[in-house]
Coordinates of C-alpha atoms in Angstrom, one line a residue:
X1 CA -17.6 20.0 -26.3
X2 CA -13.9 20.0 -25.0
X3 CA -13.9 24.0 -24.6
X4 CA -17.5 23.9 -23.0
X5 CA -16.5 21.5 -20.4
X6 CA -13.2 22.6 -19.0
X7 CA -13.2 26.6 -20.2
X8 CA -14.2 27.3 -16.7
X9 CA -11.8 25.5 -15.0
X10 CA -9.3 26.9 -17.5
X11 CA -9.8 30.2 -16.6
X12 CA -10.1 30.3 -13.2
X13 CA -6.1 29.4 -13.3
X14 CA -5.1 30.7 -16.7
X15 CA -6.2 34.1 -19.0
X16 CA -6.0 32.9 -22.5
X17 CA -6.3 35.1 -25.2
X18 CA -7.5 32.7 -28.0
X19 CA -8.4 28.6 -27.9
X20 CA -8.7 26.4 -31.1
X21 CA -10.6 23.1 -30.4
X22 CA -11.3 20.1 -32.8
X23 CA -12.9 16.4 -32.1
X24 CA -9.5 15.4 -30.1
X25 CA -8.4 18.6 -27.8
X26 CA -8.5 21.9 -27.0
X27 CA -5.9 24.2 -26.9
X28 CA -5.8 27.6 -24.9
X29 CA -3.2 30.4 -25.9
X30 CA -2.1 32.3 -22.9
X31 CA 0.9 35.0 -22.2
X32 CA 1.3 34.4 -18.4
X33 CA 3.1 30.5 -18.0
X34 CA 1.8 31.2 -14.2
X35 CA 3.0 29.1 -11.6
X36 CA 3.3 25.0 -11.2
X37 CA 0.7 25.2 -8.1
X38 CA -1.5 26.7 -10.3
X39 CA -1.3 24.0 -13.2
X40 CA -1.3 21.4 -10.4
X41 CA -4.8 22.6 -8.9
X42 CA -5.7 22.8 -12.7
X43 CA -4.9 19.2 -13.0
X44 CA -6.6 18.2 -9.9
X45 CA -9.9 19.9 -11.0
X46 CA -9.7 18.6 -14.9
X47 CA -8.8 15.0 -13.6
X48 CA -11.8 15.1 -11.7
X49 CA -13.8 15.7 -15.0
X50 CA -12.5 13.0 -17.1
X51 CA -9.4 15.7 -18.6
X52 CA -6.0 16.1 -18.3
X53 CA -4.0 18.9 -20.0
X54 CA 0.0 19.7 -21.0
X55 CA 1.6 22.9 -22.3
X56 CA 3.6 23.8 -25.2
X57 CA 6.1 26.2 -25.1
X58 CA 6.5 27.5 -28.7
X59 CA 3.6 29.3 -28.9
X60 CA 2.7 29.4 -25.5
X61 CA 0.1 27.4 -24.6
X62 CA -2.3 24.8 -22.7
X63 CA -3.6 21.3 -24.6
X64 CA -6.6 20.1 -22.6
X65 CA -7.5 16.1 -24.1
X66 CA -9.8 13.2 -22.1
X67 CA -7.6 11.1 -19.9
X68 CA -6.3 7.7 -21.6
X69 CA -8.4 4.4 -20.2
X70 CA -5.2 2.6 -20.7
X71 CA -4.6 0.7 -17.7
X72 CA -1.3 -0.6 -16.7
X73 CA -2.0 -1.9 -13.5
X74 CA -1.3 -5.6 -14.3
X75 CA 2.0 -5.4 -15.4
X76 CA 3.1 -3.4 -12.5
X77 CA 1.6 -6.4 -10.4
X78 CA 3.1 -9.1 -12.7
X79 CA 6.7 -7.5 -12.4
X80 CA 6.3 -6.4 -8.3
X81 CA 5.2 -10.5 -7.7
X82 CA 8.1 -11.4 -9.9
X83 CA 10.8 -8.9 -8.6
X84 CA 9.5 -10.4 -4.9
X85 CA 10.1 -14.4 -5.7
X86 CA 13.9 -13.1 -7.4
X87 CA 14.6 -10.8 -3.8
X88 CA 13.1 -13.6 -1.5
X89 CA 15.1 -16.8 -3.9
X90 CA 18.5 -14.3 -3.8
X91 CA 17.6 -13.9 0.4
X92 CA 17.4 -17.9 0.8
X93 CA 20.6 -18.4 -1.6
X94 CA 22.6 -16.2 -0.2
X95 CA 21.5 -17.1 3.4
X96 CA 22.4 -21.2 2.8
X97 CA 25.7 -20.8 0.8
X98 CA 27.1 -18.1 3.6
X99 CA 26.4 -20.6 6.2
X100 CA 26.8 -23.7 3.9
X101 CA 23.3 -25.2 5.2
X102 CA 21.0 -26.1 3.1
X103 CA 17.5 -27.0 5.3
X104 CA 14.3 -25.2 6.5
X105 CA 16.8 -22.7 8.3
X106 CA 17.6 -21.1 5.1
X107 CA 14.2 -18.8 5.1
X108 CA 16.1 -17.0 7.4
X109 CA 17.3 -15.3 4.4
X110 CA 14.3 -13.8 4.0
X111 CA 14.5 -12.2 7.1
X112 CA 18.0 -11.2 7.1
X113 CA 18.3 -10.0 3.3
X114 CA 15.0 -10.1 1.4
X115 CA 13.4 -8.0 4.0
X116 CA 15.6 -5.5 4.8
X117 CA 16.5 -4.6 1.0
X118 CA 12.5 -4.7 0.3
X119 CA 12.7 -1.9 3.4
X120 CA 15.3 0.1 1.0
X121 CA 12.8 0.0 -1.8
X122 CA 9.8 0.8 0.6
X123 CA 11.5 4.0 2.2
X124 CA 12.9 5.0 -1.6
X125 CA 8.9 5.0 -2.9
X126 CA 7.7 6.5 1.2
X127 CA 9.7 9.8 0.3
X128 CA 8.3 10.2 -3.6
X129 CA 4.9 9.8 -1.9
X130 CA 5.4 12.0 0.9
X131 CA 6.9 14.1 -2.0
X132 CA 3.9 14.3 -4.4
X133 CA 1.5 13.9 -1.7
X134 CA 2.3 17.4 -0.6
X135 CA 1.8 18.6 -3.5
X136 CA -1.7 17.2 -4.1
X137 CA -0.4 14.5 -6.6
X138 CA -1.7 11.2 -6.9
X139 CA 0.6 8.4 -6.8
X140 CA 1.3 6.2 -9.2
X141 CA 3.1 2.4 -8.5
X142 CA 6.5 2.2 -10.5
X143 CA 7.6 -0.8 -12.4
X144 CA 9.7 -2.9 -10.4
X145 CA 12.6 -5.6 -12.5
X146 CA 13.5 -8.4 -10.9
X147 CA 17.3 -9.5 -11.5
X148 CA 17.7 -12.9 -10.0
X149 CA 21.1 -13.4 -8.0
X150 CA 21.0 -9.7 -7.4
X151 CA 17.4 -9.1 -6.2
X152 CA 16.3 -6.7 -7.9
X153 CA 17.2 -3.7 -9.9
X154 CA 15.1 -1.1 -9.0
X155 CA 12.4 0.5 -9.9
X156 CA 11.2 2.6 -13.5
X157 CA 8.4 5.7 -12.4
X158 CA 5.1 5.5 -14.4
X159 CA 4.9 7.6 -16.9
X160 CA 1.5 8.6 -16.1
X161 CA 0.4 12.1 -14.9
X162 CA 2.1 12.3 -11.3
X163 CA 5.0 14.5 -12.6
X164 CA 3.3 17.1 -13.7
X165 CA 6.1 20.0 -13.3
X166 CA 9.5 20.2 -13.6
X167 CA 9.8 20.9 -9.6
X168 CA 8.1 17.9 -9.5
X169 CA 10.2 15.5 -11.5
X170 CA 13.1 17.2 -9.6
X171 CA 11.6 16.3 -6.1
X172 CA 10.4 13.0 -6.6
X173 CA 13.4 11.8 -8.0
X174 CA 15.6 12.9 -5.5
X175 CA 13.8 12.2 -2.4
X176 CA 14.1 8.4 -4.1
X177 CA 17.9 8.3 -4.5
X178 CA 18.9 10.4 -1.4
X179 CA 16.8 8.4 0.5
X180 CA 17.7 4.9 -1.2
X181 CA 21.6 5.8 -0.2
X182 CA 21.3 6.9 3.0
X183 CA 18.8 3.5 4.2
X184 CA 21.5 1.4 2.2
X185 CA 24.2 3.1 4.4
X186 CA 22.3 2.2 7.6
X187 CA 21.8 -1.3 6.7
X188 CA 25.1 -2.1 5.4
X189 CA 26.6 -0.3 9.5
X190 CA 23.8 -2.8 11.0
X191 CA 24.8 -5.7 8.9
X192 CA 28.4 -5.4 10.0
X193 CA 27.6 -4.4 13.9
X194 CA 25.6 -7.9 13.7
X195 CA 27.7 -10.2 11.4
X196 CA 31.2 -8.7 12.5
X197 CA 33.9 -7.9 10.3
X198 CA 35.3 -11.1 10.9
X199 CA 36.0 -13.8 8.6
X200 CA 34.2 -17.2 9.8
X201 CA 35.2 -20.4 8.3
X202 CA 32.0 -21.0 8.3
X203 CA 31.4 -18.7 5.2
X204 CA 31.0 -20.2 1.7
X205 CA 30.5 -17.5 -0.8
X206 CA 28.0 -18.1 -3.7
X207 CA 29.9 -15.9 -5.8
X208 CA 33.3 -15.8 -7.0
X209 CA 33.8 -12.1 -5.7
X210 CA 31.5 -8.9 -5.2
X211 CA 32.7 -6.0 -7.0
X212 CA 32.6 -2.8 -4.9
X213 CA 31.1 0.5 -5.7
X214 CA 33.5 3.8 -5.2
X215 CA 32.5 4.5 -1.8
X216 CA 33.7 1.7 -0.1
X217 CA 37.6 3.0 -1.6
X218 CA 36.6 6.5 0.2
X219 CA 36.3 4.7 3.7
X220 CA 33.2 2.7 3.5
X221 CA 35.5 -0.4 3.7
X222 CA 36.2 0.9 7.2
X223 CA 33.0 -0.3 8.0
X224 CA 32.7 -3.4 5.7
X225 CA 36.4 -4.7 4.6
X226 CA 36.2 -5.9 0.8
X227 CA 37.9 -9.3 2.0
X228 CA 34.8 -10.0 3.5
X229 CA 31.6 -11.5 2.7
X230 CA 29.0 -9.3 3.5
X231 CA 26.5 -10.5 6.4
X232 CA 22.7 -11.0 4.5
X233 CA 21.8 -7.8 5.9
X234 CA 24.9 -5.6 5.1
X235 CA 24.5 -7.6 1.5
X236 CA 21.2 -6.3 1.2
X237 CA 22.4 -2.7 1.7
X238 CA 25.4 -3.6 -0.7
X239 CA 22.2 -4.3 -3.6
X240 CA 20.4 -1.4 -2.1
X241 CA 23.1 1.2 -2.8
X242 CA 24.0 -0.1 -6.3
X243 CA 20.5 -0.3 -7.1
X244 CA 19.6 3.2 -6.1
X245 CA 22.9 4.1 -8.2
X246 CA 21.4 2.7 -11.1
X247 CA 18.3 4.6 -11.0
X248 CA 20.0 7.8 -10.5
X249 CA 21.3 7.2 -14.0
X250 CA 19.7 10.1 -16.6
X251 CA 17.8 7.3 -18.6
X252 CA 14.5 7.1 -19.4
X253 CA 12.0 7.2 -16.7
X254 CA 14.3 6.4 -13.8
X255 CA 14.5 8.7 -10.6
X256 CA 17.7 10.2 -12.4
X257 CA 16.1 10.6 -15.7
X258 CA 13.1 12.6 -14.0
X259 CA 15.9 15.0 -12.5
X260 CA 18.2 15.8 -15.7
X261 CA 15.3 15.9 -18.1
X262 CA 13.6 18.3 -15.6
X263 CA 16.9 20.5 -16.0
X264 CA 18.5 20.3 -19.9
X265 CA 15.1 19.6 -21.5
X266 CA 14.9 18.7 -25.0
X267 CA 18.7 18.1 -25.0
X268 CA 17.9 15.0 -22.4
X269 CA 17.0 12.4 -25.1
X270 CA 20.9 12.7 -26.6
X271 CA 22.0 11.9 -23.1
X272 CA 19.2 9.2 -22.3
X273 CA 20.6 7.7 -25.4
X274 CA 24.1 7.6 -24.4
X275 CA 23.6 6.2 -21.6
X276 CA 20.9 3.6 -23.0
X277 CA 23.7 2.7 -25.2
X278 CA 26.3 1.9 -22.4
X279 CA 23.8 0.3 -20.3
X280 CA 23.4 -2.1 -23.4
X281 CA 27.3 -2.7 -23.6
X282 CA 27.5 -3.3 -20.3
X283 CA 24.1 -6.0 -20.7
X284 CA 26.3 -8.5 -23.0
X285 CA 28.6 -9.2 -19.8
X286 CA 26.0 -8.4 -16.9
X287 CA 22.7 -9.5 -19.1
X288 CA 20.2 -8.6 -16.1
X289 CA 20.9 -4.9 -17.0
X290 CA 18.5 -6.0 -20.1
X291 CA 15.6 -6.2 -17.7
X292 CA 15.6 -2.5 -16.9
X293 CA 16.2 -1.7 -20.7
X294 CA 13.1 -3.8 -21.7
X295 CA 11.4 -1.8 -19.0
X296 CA 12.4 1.5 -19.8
X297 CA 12.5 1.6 -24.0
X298 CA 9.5 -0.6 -24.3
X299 CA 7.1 -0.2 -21.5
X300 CA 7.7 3.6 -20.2
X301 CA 9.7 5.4 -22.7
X302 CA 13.1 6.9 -23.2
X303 CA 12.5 10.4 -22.3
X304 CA 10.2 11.6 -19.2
X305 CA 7.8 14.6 -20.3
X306 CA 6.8 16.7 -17.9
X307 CA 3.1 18.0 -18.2
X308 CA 3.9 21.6 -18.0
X309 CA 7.2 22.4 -19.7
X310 CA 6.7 26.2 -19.6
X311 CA 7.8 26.8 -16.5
X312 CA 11.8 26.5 -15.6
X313 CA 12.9 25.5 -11.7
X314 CA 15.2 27.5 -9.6
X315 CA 18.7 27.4 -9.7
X316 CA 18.4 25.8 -5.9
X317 CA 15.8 23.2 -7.1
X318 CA 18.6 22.4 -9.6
X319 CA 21.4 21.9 -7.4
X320 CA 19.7 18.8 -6.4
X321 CA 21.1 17.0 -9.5
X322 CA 24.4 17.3 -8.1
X323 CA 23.5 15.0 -5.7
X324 CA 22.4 12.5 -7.9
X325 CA 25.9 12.6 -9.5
X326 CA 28.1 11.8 -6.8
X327 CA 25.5 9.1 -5.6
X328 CA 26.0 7.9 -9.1
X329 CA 29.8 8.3 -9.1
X330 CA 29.9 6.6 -5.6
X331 CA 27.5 4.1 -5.6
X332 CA 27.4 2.5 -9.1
X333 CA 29.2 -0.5 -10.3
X334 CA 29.0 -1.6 -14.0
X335 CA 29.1 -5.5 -13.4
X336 CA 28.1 -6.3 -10.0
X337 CA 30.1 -9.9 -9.8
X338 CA 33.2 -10.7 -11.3
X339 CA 34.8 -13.9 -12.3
X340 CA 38.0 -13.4 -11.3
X341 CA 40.3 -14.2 -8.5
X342 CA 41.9 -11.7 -6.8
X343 CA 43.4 -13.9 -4.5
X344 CA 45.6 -17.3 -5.6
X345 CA 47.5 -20.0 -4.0
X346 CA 50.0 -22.2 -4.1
X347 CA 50.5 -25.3 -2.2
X348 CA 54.3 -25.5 -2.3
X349 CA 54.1 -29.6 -2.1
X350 CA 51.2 -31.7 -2.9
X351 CA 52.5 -35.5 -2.1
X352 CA 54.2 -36.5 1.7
X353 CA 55.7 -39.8 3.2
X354 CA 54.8 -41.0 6.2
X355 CA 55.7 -43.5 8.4
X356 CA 52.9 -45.6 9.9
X357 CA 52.0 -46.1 13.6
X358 CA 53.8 -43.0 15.0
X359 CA 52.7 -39.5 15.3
X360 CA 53.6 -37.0 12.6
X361 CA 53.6 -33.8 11.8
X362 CA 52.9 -33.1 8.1
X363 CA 53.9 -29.3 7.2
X364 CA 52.3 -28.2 4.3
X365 CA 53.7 -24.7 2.9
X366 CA 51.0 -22.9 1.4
X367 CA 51.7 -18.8 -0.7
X368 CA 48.6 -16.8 -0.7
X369 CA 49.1 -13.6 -3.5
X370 CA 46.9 -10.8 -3.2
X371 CA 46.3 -9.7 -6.1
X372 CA 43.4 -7.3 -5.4
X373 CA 42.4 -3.8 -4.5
X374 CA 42.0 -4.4 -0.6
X375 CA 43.6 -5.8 2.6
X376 CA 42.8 -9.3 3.1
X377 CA 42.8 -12.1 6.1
X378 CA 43.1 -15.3 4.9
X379 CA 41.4 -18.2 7.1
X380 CA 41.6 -21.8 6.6
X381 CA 40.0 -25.3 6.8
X382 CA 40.8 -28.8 6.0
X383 CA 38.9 -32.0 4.5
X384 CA 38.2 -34.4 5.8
X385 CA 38.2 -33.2 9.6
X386 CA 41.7 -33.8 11.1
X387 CA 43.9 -31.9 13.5
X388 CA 45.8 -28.9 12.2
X389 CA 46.9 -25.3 13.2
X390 CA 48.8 -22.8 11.2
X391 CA 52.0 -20.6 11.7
X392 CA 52.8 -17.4 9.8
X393 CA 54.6 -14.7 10.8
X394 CA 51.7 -12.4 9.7
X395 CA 47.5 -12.4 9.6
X396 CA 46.7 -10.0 6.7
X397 CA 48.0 -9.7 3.3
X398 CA 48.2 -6.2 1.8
X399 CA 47.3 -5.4 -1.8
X400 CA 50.5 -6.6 -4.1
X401 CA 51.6 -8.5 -1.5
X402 CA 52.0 -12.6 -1.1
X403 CA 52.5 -14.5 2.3
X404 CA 53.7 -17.9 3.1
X405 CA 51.3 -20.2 5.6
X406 CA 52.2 -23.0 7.0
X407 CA 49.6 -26.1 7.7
X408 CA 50.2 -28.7 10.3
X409 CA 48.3 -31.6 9.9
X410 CA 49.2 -33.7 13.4
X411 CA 47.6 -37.6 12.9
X412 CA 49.0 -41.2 13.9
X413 CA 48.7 -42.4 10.2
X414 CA 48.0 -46.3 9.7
X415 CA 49.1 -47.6 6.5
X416 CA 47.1 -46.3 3.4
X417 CA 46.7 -43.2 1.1
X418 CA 45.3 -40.3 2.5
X419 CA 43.8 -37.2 0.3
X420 CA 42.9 -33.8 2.1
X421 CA 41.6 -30.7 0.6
X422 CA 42.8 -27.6 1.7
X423 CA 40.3 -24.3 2.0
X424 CA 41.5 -20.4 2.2
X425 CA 39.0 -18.3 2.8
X426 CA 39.2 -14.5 1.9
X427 CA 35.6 -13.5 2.8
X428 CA 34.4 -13.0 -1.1
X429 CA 36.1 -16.3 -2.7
X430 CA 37.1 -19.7 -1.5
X431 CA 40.2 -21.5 -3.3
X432 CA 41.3 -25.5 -2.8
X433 CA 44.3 -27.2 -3.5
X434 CA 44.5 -30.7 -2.6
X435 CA 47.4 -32.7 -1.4
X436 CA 48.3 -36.8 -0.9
X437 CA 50.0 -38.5 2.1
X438 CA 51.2 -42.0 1.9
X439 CA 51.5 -43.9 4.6
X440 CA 53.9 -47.1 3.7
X441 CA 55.3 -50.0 5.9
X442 CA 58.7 -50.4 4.8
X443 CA 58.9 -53.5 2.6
X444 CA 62.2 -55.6 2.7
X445 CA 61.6 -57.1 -0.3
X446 CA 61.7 -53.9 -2.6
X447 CA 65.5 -52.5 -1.9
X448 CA 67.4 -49.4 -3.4
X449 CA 71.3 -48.8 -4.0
X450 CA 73.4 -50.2 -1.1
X451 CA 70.3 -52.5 -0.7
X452 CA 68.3 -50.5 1.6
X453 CA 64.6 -49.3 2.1
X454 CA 64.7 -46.5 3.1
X455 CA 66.9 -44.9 1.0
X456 CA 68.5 -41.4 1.7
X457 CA 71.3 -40.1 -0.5
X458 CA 73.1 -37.4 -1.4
X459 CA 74.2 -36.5 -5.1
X460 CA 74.8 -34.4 -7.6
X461 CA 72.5 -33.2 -10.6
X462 CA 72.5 -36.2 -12.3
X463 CA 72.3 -39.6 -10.6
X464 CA 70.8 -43.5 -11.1
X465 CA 68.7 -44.9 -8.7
X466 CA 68.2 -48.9 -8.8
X467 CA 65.3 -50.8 -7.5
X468 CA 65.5 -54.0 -6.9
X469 CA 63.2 -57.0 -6.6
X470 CA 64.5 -59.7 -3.8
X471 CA 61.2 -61.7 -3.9
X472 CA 61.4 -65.0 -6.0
X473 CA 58.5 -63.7 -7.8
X474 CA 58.1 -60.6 -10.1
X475 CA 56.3 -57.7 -9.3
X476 CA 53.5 -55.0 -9.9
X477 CA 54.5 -51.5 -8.5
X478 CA 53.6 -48.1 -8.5
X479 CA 56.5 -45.5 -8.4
X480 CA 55.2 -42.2 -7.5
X481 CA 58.5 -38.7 -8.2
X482 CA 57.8 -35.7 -6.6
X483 CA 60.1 -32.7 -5.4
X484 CA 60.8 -29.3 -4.7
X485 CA 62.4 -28.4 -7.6
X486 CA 61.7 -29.4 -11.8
X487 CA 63.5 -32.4 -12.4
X488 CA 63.8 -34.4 -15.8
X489 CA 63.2 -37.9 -15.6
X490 CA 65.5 -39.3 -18.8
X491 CA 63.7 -43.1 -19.0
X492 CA 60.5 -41.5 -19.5
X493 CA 61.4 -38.3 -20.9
X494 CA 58.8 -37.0 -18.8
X495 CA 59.4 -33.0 -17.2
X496 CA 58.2 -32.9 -14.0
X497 CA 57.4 -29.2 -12.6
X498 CA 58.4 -28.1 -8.6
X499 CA 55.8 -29.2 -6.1
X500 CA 53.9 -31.7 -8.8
X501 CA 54.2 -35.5 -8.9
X502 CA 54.5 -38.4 -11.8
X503 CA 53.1 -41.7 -11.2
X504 CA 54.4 -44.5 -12.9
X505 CA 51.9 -47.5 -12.9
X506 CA 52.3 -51.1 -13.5
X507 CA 55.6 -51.2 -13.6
X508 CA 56.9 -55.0 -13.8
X509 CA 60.0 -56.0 -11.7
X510 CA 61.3 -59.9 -12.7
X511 CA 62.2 -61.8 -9.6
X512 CA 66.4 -60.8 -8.9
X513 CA 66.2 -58.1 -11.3
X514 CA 66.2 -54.4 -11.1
X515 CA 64.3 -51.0 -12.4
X516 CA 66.7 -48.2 -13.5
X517 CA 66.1 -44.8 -13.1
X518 CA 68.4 -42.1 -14.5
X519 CA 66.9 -38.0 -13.1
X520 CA 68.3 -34.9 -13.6
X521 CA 67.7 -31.5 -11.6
X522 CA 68.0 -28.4 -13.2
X523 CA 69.5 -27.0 -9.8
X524 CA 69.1 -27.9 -5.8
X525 CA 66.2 -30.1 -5.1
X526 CA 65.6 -32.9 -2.7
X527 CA 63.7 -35.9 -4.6
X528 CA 61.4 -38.4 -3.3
X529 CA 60.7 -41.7 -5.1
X530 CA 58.1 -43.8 -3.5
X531 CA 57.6 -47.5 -4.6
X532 CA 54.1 -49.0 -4.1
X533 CA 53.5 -52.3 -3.7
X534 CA 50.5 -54.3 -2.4
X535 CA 48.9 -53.8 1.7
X536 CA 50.1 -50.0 1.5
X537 CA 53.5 -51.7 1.7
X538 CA 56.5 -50.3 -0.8
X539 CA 60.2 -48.2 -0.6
X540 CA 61.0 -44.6 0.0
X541 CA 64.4 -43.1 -1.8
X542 CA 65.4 -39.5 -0.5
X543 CA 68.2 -37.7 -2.3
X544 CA 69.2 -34.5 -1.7
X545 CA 71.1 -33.0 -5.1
X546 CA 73.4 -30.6 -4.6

């Protein structure tokens, strides 16, 4: 039946010298492996008879059996609606943390990132159709996988008939990846001609910090500086060139599968399962890369087989793998986000004294360390809204490097506690520290050695401080020690470390009697011990130790 219905079309393409046929197939033996435009118009002409047909190459021949009613066209749909609701959420995300808006405006993130990387993907599937559609191929939808946070991870090729020849397989996957890279190049230029390279303080990354793929070390950060965070649309090209990457890996039925399995053949599957196996490693840290697994082991398959294996591309046709390495070698980054800081700080002081009703200037010494691979300009903000500026003798921090910055806070205080939070911005992360300032009317009734308030000595490494209680009452008070250097306070045997505070509360003070207090520096330190009493009313003690 087979034989009767497809011998013609057989040998109009192929001379065969034998055929066996039984219930399932039909097999013709042939000497001549002809050429692939010939087994493609054979395809063409066998399709369009209910048949399809592949060849073996040991002995030569062609295997003609009815095409498979197995339809896969709901799954692709499923996982193309899916992988559309994770590119669109990661567009509005993105969009509403970068700005730090959340409201109707953030569907501009469709617009700005969903959109253009869905371009990417469109242009990556354009050239394979151009590709197959030239020669006489019918197209067949890929499996897209969705990877929320990210967008999307690409796409894995039917395995259905459309790669038919090795030349085929070699085409089609590297019209994907070349163009892929070079539309995720243009939109990561555009995204930084419209966002600017510049760090806004109006940026709040959603992610701790991007990790970068090779090519931005070979100059791309000329374009877009790792200390910043990418504008939607240059973040869209940032997926786009790491997805691409991925699917130029030689697994299964990705774009870089279809070229290497087109050019070492049977000895493909050892490397599809290498690589299967570090994509898995690399799936306990960054546990989307599990989608694309699931995709390619369970609904495609682990290596691509080309219908007719008999006949071997060119040399030139296999030059094009070599592309597909250094896109690979450029573009793709084992773990997409990171957890940890590059960047750190450290606010030299956390607590200040103020006096209330007068102007004052409140310098807050901040060191930035750069601890990552790139240049970085640090920016700044602080909260609640007050009136700063900051001084530094330099803008950027180089890689290794650390910088002192100095905060201003300028306000006319009135009595009371006052607690700021202090932003740096480095583009991909956003650290706080947070700092106190007391504002406290002098209170006569609360006195220190000498009987004064305020207090300012100078002493040595070891030295008693005395507070005294002149009301004809006792007293509730809060006595807050902070300094610039560690200092041991003996009554409590408490430790207190450079630039932190202790807080002694509900201390009682009897009416005509006194608090002791015996501190010890480990070196030069000036000390400041604030007494707190009701109304934001209290003592300050300054001593220098020598």
């Amino acid at each position: 039946m087979i034989f009767q219905e497809t011998n013609e079309i057989i040998n109009k393409y192929y001379k065969y010298y034998k055929y066996e046929e039984n219930e399932y197939s039909c097999v013709f033996y042939i000497n001549d492996p002809g050429s692939d435009d010939d087994f493609i118009k054979m395809l063409e002409s066998l399709n369009g008879i209910g048949y399809t047909a592949f060849t073996n190459d040991d002995p030569m021949s062609i295997v003609v059996i009815r095409n498979s009613s197995t339809k896969s066209i709901l799954l692709k749909l499923i996982m193309f609606m899916v992988t559309l609701i994770s590119i669109a959420a990661t567009g509005i995300i993105y969009y509403s943390y970068y700005y730090n808006i959340h409201n109707i405006y953030d569907l501009y993130g469709i617009i700005l990132f969903s959109l253009p990387l869905l371009s990417i993907l469109f242009i990556r599937e354009l050239s394979k159709y151009i590709i197959l559609k030239r020669m006489n191929i019918k197209y067949e939808m890929p499996i897209f996988v969705p990877a929320p946070g990210f967008g999307t991870l690409g796409m894995v090729n039917s395995n259905k008939r459309q790669f038919s020849t090795y030349k085929v397989s070699i085409y089609a996957g590297s019209a994907s990846i070349f163009s892929g890279f070079f539309a995720s190049m243009i939109f990561i230029i555009i995204g930084n001609a419209i966002g600017g390279s510049q760090m806004a303080e109006i940026i709040y990354s959603p992610l701790k910090s991007l990790n970068f793929p090779e090519i931005y070390y070979l100059g791309l950060n000329r374009i877009l500086p790792q200390d910043v965070m990418p504008y939607p649309v240059a973040f869209a090209g940032w997926s786009g060139l790491i997805t691409t990457a991925i699917n130029a890996l030689p697994v299964g039925y990705l774009d870089g599968g279809l070229i290497f399995s087109s050019i070492i053949n049977k000895r493909f599957k050892y490397v599809s399962y290498a690589f299967l196996g570090i994509l898995g490693i690399i799936g306990i840290i960054y546990y989307y890369y599990m989608f694309i697994l699931i995709a390619i082991i369970i609904v495609t398959g682990l290596k691509p087989v080309t219908l007719n294996n008999i006949v071997i591309p060119k040399a030139s046709v296999k030059a094009l793998a070599i592309g597909a390495i250094i896109i690979i070698v450029m573009g793709f980054v084992p773990v997409p986000y990171h957890d940890y800081n590059n960047v750190s700080i450290h606010v030299y002081q956390n607590d200040y004294v103020v006096t209330p009703a007068r102007p004052e200037n409140v310098s807050i010494k901040v060191i930035i360390s750069n601890n990552g691979p790139s240049l970085i300009r640090p920016e700044f903000s602080v909260s609640p809204d007050v009136k700063y500026h900051v001084l530094s003798n330099k803008s950027c921090l180089e890689p290794g490097h650390s910088g002192i910055f100095i905060i201003e806070i300028h306000k006319k205080f009135r009595p009371g506690i006052y607690k700021y939070s202090i932003y740096v911005y480095t583009g991909a992360q956003k650290l706080t520290d947070g700092i106190n300032i007391y504002s406290l009317m002098a209170n006569s009734g609360i006195l220190f050695n000498n009987m004064t308030n305020p207090y300012y000595g100078v002493s040595s490494k070891n030295f008693t401080l005395n507070i005294y209680n002149t009301f004809d009452q006792s007293i509730n008070v809060t006595i807050l020690i902070f300094s610039t250097g560690n200092v041991y306070y003996h009554t409590g045997n408490i430790t207190i470390d450079m630039g932190k505070s202790y807080a002694m509360k509900n201390v009682i003070i009897n009416s005509g009697s006194s608090f002791k207090m015996d501190i010890t520096s480990n070196g030069h330190a000036r000390i400041w011990i604030v007494i707190i009493y009701k109304n934001y009313s209290g003592a300050m003690a300054t001593i220098n130790l020598n």
